[in-house]
mmCIF file of C-alpha atoms in Angstrom:
data_model
loop_
_atom_site.group_PDB
_atom_site.id
_atom_site.type_symbol
_atom_site.label_atom_id
_atom_site.label_comp_id
_atom_site.label_asym_id
_atom_site.label_seq_id
_atom_site.Cartn_x
_atom_site.Cartn_y
_atom_site.Cartn_z
ATOM 1 C CA MET D 10 -4.103 10.692 2.128
ATOM 2 C CA GLY D 11 -5.667 9.400 -0.729
ATOM 3 C CA THR D 12 -8.432 6.717 -1.050
ATOM 4 C CA ALA D 13 -8.939 6.898 -4.569
ATOM 5 C CA SER D 14 -8.038 4.048 -6.902
ATOM 6 C CA ALA D 15 -6.514 4.891 -10.549
ATOM 7 C CA MET D 16 -8.652 7.797 -11.412
ATOM 8 C CA PRO D 17 -8.502 10.907 -9.053
ATOM 9 C CA ILE D 18 -11.169 12.503 -8.252
ATOM 10 C CA SER D 19 -12.404 15.983 -6.718
ATOM 11 C CA ASP D 20 -12.685 15.010 -3.472
ATOM 12 C CA ARG D 21 -10.371 11.586 -3.366
ATOM 13 C CA ASN D 22 -6.666 11.568 -4.165
ATOM 14 C CA PRO D 23 -4.547 8.520 -5.409
ATOM 15 C CA SER D 24 -3.243 6.153 -2.859
ATOM 16 C CA ALA D 25 -1.102 7.533 0.344
ATOM 17 C CA GLN D 26 -1.154 6.855 3.975
ATOM 18 C CA MET D 27 1.099 7.963 6.770
ATOM 19 C CA LEU D 28 1.719 5.823 9.780
ATOM 20 C CA ALA D 29 2.563 7.792 13.329
ATOM 21 C CA VAL D 30 4.728 5.264 15.585
ATOM 22 C CA HIS D 31 5.781 7.339 18.320
ATOM 23 C CA GLY D 32 6.427 10.612 16.888
ATOM 24 C CA ARG D 33 8.195 8.725 13.691
ATOM 25 C CA LEU D 34 6.052 8.904 10.104
ATOM 26 C CA PHE D 35 6.075 5.976 7.836
ATOM 27 C CA LEU D 36 4.595 6.954 4.031
ATOM 28 C CA ILE D 37 2.731 4.158 2.364
ATOM 29 C CA ASP D 38 2.571 4.405 -1.096
ATOM 30 C CA CYS D 39 2.899 8.038 -2.553
ATOM 31 C CA GLY D 40 0.043 8.886 -5.154
ATOM 32 C CA GLU D 41 -0.173 12.515 -6.741
ATOM 33 C CA GLY D 42 -0.451 15.135 -4.525
ATOM 34 C CA ALA D 43 1.030 13.532 -1.401
ATOM 35 C CA GLN D 44 2.930 16.374 -0.299
ATOM 36 C CA GLN D 45 -0.446 18.548 -0.555
ATOM 37 C CA GLN D 46 -2.108 16.311 1.819
ATOM 38 C CA MET D 47 0.649 16.173 4.149
ATOM 39 C CA ARG D 48 0.686 19.974 4.390
ATOM 40 C CA ARG D 49 -2.796 20.086 5.000
ATOM 41 C CA SER D 50 -2.193 17.548 7.633
ATOM 42 C CA HIS D 51 0.551 19.677 9.339
ATOM 43 C CA LEU D 52 2.872 16.201 8.827
ATOM 44 C CA SER D 53 6.258 16.912 9.074
ATOM 45 C CA PHE D 54 8.696 16.192 6.211
ATOM 46 C CA VAL D 55 11.769 15.390 7.599
ATOM 47 C CA LYS D 56 10.232 13.166 10.334
ATOM 48 C CA VAL D 57 9.623 10.574 7.475
ATOM 49 C CA GLU D 58 11.768 7.994 8.607
ATOM 50 C CA ALA D 59 10.985 5.224 5.271
ATOM 51 C CA ILE D 60 8.812 5.257 2.682
ATOM 52 C CA PHE D 61 7.223 1.830 1.417
ATOM 53 C CA ILE D 62 5.698 1.701 -2.411
ATOM 54 C CA SER D 63 3.954 -1.261 -2.788
ATOM 55 C CA HIS D 64 3.844 -1.280 -6.848
ATOM 56 C CA ILE D 65 5.166 0.674 -9.856
ATOM 57 C CA HIS D 66 1.386 1.878 -10.703
ATOM 58 C CA GLY D 67 1.330 5.553 -11.244
ATOM 59 C CA ASP D 68 -1.475 5.912 -8.440
ATOM 60 C CA HIS D 69 0.775 4.674 -5.847
ATOM 61 C CA ILE D 70 4.110 6.738 -7.255
ATOM 62 C CA PHE D 71 3.225 9.994 -8.968
ATOM 63 C CA GLY D 72 3.705 11.853 -5.876
ATOM 64 C CA LEU D 73 7.353 10.830 -5.175
ATOM 65 C CA PHE D 74 9.384 12.976 -6.855
ATOM 66 C CA GLY D 75 7.638 16.322 -5.603
ATOM 67 C CA LEU D 76 7.826 15.021 -2.057
ATOM 68 C CA LEU D 77 11.581 14.146 -2.337
ATOM 69 C CA ASN D 78 12.242 17.529 -3.677
ATOM 70 C CA SER D 79 10.153 19.338 -0.930
ATOM 71 C CA MET D 80 11.980 16.966 1.791
ATOM 72 C CA ALA D 81 15.020 18.889 0.323
ATOM 73 C CA MET D 82 13.805 22.272 0.254
ATOM 74 C CA TYR D 83 12.628 21.980 3.876
ATOM 75 C CA GLY D 84 16.326 20.962 4.566
ATOM 76 C CA ARG D 85 16.171 17.246 5.218
ATOM 77 C CA THR D 86 19.946 15.800 6.125
ATOM 78 C CA GLY D 87 19.077 12.187 7.623
ATOM 79 C CA VAL D 88 18.822 9.597 5.405
ATOM 80 C CA LEU D 89 15.734 8.251 4.419
ATOM 81 C CA LYS D 90 15.066 4.655 3.752
ATOM 82 C CA ILE D 91 12.702 3.664 0.926
ATOM 83 C CA TYR D 92 11.540 -0.045 0.088
ATOM 84 C CA GLY D 93 9.665 -1.088 -2.989
ATOM 85 C CA PRO D 94 9.955 -3.556 -6.184
ATOM 86 C CA ALA D 95 13.578 -3.729 -7.638
ATOM 87 C CA ALA D 96 12.053 -1.444 -10.318
ATOM 88 C CA LEU D 97 11.579 1.378 -8.440
ATOM 89 C CA GLY D 98 16.021 1.733 -7.820
ATOM 90 C CA ASN D 99 15.727 2.563 -11.625
ATOM 91 C CA ILE D 100 13.050 5.793 -10.864
ATOM 92 C CA LEU D 101 14.999 7.010 -8.052
ATOM 93 C CA LYS D 102 18.278 6.911 -10.024
ATOM 94 C CA PHE D 103 16.515 8.995 -12.625
ATOM 95 C CA TYR D 104 15.537 11.420 -9.847
ATOM 96 C CA SER D 105 18.809 11.468 -8.266
ATOM 97 C CA ASN D 106 20.466 12.033 -11.578
ATOM 98 C CA TYR D 107 17.780 14.944 -12.839
ATOM 99 C CA PHE D 108 16.601 16.601 -9.964
ATOM 100 C CA GLY D 109 18.444 15.289 -6.799
ATOM 101 C CA THR D 110 21.847 16.541 -7.489
ATOM 102 C CA GLU D 111 21.777 19.067 -4.664
ATOM 103 C CA ASP D 112 19.437 17.311 -2.201
ATOM 104 C CA GLY D 113 21.173 17.483 1.049
ATOM 105 C CA PHE D 114 20.117 13.778 2.157
ATOM 106 C CA GLU D 115 20.883 10.161 1.205
ATOM 107 C CA ILE D 116 18.407 8.080 -0.222
ATOM 108 C CA ASP D 117 18.855 4.562 0.776
ATOM 109 C CA PHE D 118 16.754 1.919 -1.533
ATOM 110 C CA HIS D 119 16.049 -1.292 -0.364
ATOM 111 C CA ALA D 120 14.981 -3.846 -3.302
ATOM 112 C CA ILE D 121 12.122 -6.067 -2.049
ATOM 113 C CA LYS D 122 12.069 -9.592 -3.439
ATOM 114 C CA CYS D 123 10.064 -12.389 -1.538
ATOM 115 C CA SER D 124 7.655 -14.746 -1.964
ATOM 116 C CA ALA D 125 6.351 -15.167 1.591
ATOM 117 C CA PRO D 126 6.369 -12.525 4.650
ATOM 118 C CA GLU D 127 10.222 -11.130 5.411
ATOM 119 C CA LEU D 128 11.473 -8.670 7.606
ATOM 120 C CA ILE D 129 12.558 -5.701 5.860
ATOM 121 C CA HIS D 130 12.437 -2.916 8.157
ATOM 122 C CA MET D 131 13.531 -2.566 12.196
ATOM 123 C CA SER D 132 13.746 0.457 14.388
ATOM 124 C CA LYS D 133 13.453 1.037 17.870
ATOM 125 C CA HIS D 134 9.701 1.310 17.601
ATOM 126 C CA VAL D 135 8.399 -0.827 14.878
ATOM 127 C CA THR D 136 9.327 -3.767 12.706
ATOM 128 C CA VAL D 137 8.222 -3.500 9.256
ATOM 129 C CA SER D 138 7.791 -7.315 7.401
ATOM 130 C CA ALA D 139 6.322 -7.295 3.446
ATOM 131 C CA PHE D 140 4.971 -9.900 1.559
ATOM 132 C CA PRO D 141 3.616 -10.679 -1.757
ATOM 133 C CA LEU D 142 0.216 -9.434 -3.288
ATOM 134 C CA LYS D 143 -1.323 -11.145 -6.306
ATOM 135 C CA HIS D 144 -1.711 -7.831 -8.699
ATOM 136 C CA LYS D 145 -1.161 -7.179 -12.410
ATOM 137 C CA ILE D 146 2.592 -6.562 -11.643
ATOM 138 C CA GLU D 147 4.768 -7.367 -8.811
ATOM 139 C CA CYS D 148 3.409 -5.794 -5.740
ATOM 140 C CA TYR D 149 3.917 -5.817 -2.412
ATOM 141 C CA GLY D 150 1.732 -5.609 1.376
ATOM 142 C CA PHE D 151 3.342 -4.615 4.547
ATOM 143 C CA ARG D 152 2.804 -5.437 8.138
ATOM 144 C CA PHE D 153 3.977 -3.195 10.946
ATOM 145 C CA ASP D 154 4.385 -4.435 14.423
ATOM 146 C CA GLU D 155 4.996 -2.340 17.694
ATOM 147 C CA VAL D 156 8.414 -3.431 19.534
ATOM 148 C CA VAL D 157 7.333 -3.566 23.174
ATOM 149 C CA THR D 158 10.441 -3.757 25.461
ATOM 150 C CA GLU D 159 10.396 -6.286 28.131
ATOM 151 C CA ARG D 160 10.290 -3.390 30.890
ATOM 152 C CA HIS D 161 7.298 -2.184 29.191
ATOM 153 C CA ARG D 162 5.564 -5.924 29.396
ATOM 154 C CA GLN D 163 6.710 -6.543 32.933
ATOM 155 C CA GLU D 164 4.985 -3.040 33.781
ATOM 156 C CA ASN D 165 2.115 -3.919 31.890
ATOM 157 C CA PRO D 166 1.577 -7.583 31.576
ATOM 158 C CA ASP D 167 -2.069 -7.252 29.513
ATOM 159 C CA TYR D 168 -0.750 -4.978 26.651
ATOM 160 C CA VAL D 169 -1.175 -6.253 23.690
ATOM 161 C CA ALA D 170 0.974 -4.798 20.907
ATOM 162 C CA ASN D 171 -0.280 -2.907 18.461
ATOM 163 C CA SER D 172 -0.004 -4.066 14.305
ATOM 164 C CA TYR D 173 -1.277 -2.735 11.007
ATOM 165 C CA ALA D 174 -1.329 -4.424 7.653
ATOM 166 C CA TYR D 175 -1.677 -2.401 4.518
ATOM 167 C CA CYS D 176 -3.013 -4.684 1.255
ATOM 168 C CA SER D 177 -3.039 -2.865 -1.562
ATOM 169 C CA ASP D 178 -3.764 -3.484 -4.568
ATOM 170 C CA THR D 179 -4.867 -7.529 -4.854
ATOM 171 C CA MET D 180 -7.219 -10.021 -5.874
ATOM 172 C CA PRO D 181 -8.161 -12.679 -3.293
ATOM 173 C CA PHE D 182 -5.737 -15.517 -2.845
ATOM 174 C CA ALA D 183 -5.195 -18.083 0.015
ATOM 175 C CA GLU D 184 -2.248 -17.476 1.768
ATOM 176 C CA LEU D 185 -3.154 -13.564 2.311
ATOM 177 C CA PRO D 186 -5.203 -14.256 5.640
ATOM 178 C CA GLU D 187 -2.390 -16.415 7.198
ATOM 179 C CA TRP D 188 0.391 -13.868 6.382
ATOM 180 C CA VAL D 189 -1.665 -11.149 8.107
ATOM 181 C CA ARG D 190 -3.085 -13.102 10.570
ATOM 182 C CA GLY D 191 -3.895 -11.578 14.498
ATOM 183 C CA VAL D 192 -3.200 -8.308 13.175
ATOM 184 C CA ARG D 193 -4.920 -5.481 15.100
ATOM 185 C CA THR D 194 -5.987 -3.274 12.008
ATOM 186 C CA LEU D 195 -5.827 -4.469 8.639
ATOM 187 C CA TYR D 196 -6.373 -1.766 5.532
ATOM 188 C CA HIS D 197 -7.584 -3.610 2.866
ATOM 189 C CA GLU D 198 -8.019 -2.413 -0.897
ATOM 190 C CA ALA D 199 -11.925 -2.612 -1.541
ATOM 191 C CA THR D 200 -12.010 -0.879 -5.178
ATOM 192 C CA TYR D 201 -15.117 -2.406 -6.328
ATOM 193 C CA ASN D 202 -18.840 -3.843 -4.485
ATOM 194 C CA LYS D 203 -19.889 -7.405 -4.848
ATOM 195 C CA GLU D 204 -21.720 -5.893 -8.073
ATOM 196 C CA MET D 205 -18.563 -5.758 -9.883
ATOM 197 C CA ALA D 206 -17.025 -8.897 -8.874
ATOM 198 C CA ASP D 207 -16.163 -9.579 -12.488
ATOM 199 C CA LYS D 208 -14.337 -6.552 -12.920
ATOM 200 C CA ALA D 209 -12.363 -6.946 -9.952
ATOM 201 C CA GLU D 210 -10.967 -10.417 -10.788
ATOM 202 C CA LYS D 211 -10.036 -9.124 -14.230
ATOM 203 C CA ARG D 212 -8.183 -5.941 -13.030
ATOM 204 C CA PHE D 213 -6.622 -8.157 -10.034
ATOM 205 C CA HIS D 214 -8.466 -6.066 -7.339
ATOM 206 C CA SER D 215 -11.145 -7.297 -4.673
ATOM 207 C CA THR D 216 -14.586 -6.090 -3.712
ATOM 208 C CA THR D 217 -15.825 -5.418 -0.486
ATOM 209 C CA GLU D 218 -16.728 -9.310 0.342
ATOM 210 C CA ASP D 219 -12.985 -10.234 -0.733
ATOM 211 C CA ALA D 220 -11.531 -7.502 1.803
ATOM 212 C CA ALA D 221 -14.205 -8.314 5.034
ATOM 213 C CA ARG D 222 -13.569 -12.340 4.256
ATOM 214 C CA CYS D 223 -9.885 -11.227 4.472
ATOM 215 C CA ALA D 224 -9.861 -9.876 7.657
ATOM 216 C CA LEU D 225 -12.488 -12.304 8.989
ATOM 217 C CA ALA D 226 -10.428 -15.207 8.328
ATOM 218 C CA ALA D 227 -7.036 -13.664 9.529
ATOM 219 C CA GLY D 228 -8.804 -13.064 13.042
ATOM 220 C CA ALA D 229 -8.124 -9.238 12.545
ATOM 221 C CA ASP D 230 -9.778 -7.057 15.239
ATOM 222 C CA ARG D 231 -10.608 -3.841 12.746
ATOM 223 C CA LEU D 232 -11.039 -3.448 9.102
ATOM 224 C CA LEU D 233 -10.374 -0.389 7.031
ATOM 225 C CA VAL D 234 -11.319 -0.460 3.169
ATOM 226 C CA GLY D 235 -10.379 1.956 0.604
ATOM 227 C CA HIS D 236 -9.066 2.553 -3.314
ATOM 228 C CA TYR D 237 -12.264 3.272 -4.414
ATOM 229 C CA SER D 238 -13.552 2.993 -7.602
ATOM 230 C CA SER D 239 -14.494 6.287 -9.215
ATOM 231 C CA ARG D 240 -18.025 4.399 -9.816
ATOM 232 C CA ILE D 241 -18.470 3.736 -6.106
ATOM 233 C CA ASN D 242 -21.094 6.725 -4.775
ATOM 234 C CA ASN D 243 -23.254 4.876 -2.742
ATOM 235 C CA PHE D 244 -21.182 4.317 0.152
ATOM 236 C CA PRO D 245 -23.660 3.499 3.255
ATOM 237 C CA ALA D 246 -24.702 0.349 0.912
ATOM 238 C CA PHE D 247 -20.540 -0.422 0.346
ATOM 239 C CA LEU D 248 -19.943 -0.074 3.826
ATOM 240 C CA GLU D 249 -22.874 -2.213 4.848
ATOM 241 C CA GLU D 250 -21.485 -4.956 2.311
ATOM 242 C CA CYS D 251 -18.498 -5.217 4.436
ATOM 243 C CA ARG D 252 -20.484 -5.410 7.833
ATOM 244 C CA GLU D 253 -22.530 -8.684 6.594
ATOM 245 C CA ILE D 254 -19.292 -10.530 6.647
ATOM 246 C CA PHE D 255 -17.013 -8.164 8.946
ATOM 247 C CA PRO D 256 -18.960 -5.740 11.616
ATOM 248 C CA ASN D 257 -15.654 -3.919 12.508
ATOM 249 C CA THR D 258 -15.431 -2.287 9.068
ATOM 250 C CA GLU D 259 -14.644 1.034 8.861
ATOM 251 C CA LEU D 260 -14.458 3.204 5.731
ATOM 252 C CA THR D 261 -11.238 5.454 5.182
ATOM 253 C CA GLN D 262 -11.336 8.921 3.966
ATOM 254 C CA ASP D 263 -8.846 11.486 2.357
ATOM 255 C CA LEU D 264 -7.408 13.643 5.387
ATOM 256 C CA ALA D 265 -8.826 11.194 8.305
ATOM 257 C CA SER D 266 -7.053 10.675 11.224
ATOM 258 C CA LEU D 267 -7.604 7.720 12.974
ATOM 259 C CA VAL D 268 -6.020 5.967 16.032
ATOM 260 C CA LEU D 269 -4.789 2.576 15.394
#
């Protein structure tokens, strides 16, 4: 729902993705305008099972207050689980004290603190693990793994469980490919092209080549890239830089719907 980096532009919103798994929705980051993008995409405000916030930078959380308020206005009553760095807890307390006193649902916040992949959420159809990323501040990525029942495996012996990993924002580091090893679809930020590698390193971000190398080393089937700098305008060349290293790369676009 948003593929821009820190600076929103006319045709790209800040970071937000919605993952649909067997009818349940999982929101990953919540940049400004996320609830409007949900409306445009005809996504339910009451079917969101959990929200996962990678880090406390504005382009990843500035849409959260409006979304929570709209959930209340739409009559949500079910508990909403929210996962993120411990600092997010104080932000949610501020919201609850000043704006959420009449909300009809409970926010169940879980602070993430891990130095390696750690299981944080389990439901009927999916498990979610968090792992640390290398950014300017505390930041986490998330891996979603489909839960396949034994009966389904017996009936479909060749079935491969689906999986999705979300890595934003981060500079490359040695452990990351291992932590997302074998994932079917990897989303990895590519804020800059290879000519801007110096800016990427200085700002703890990744380039096209960094994202592609991570996907290749991890043995991913498919790479999605996004979190584009506002300076990126030649997207065919941007995509080609990724595909030179990892051919099965796609560019994400705001409001695009992808089957994983």
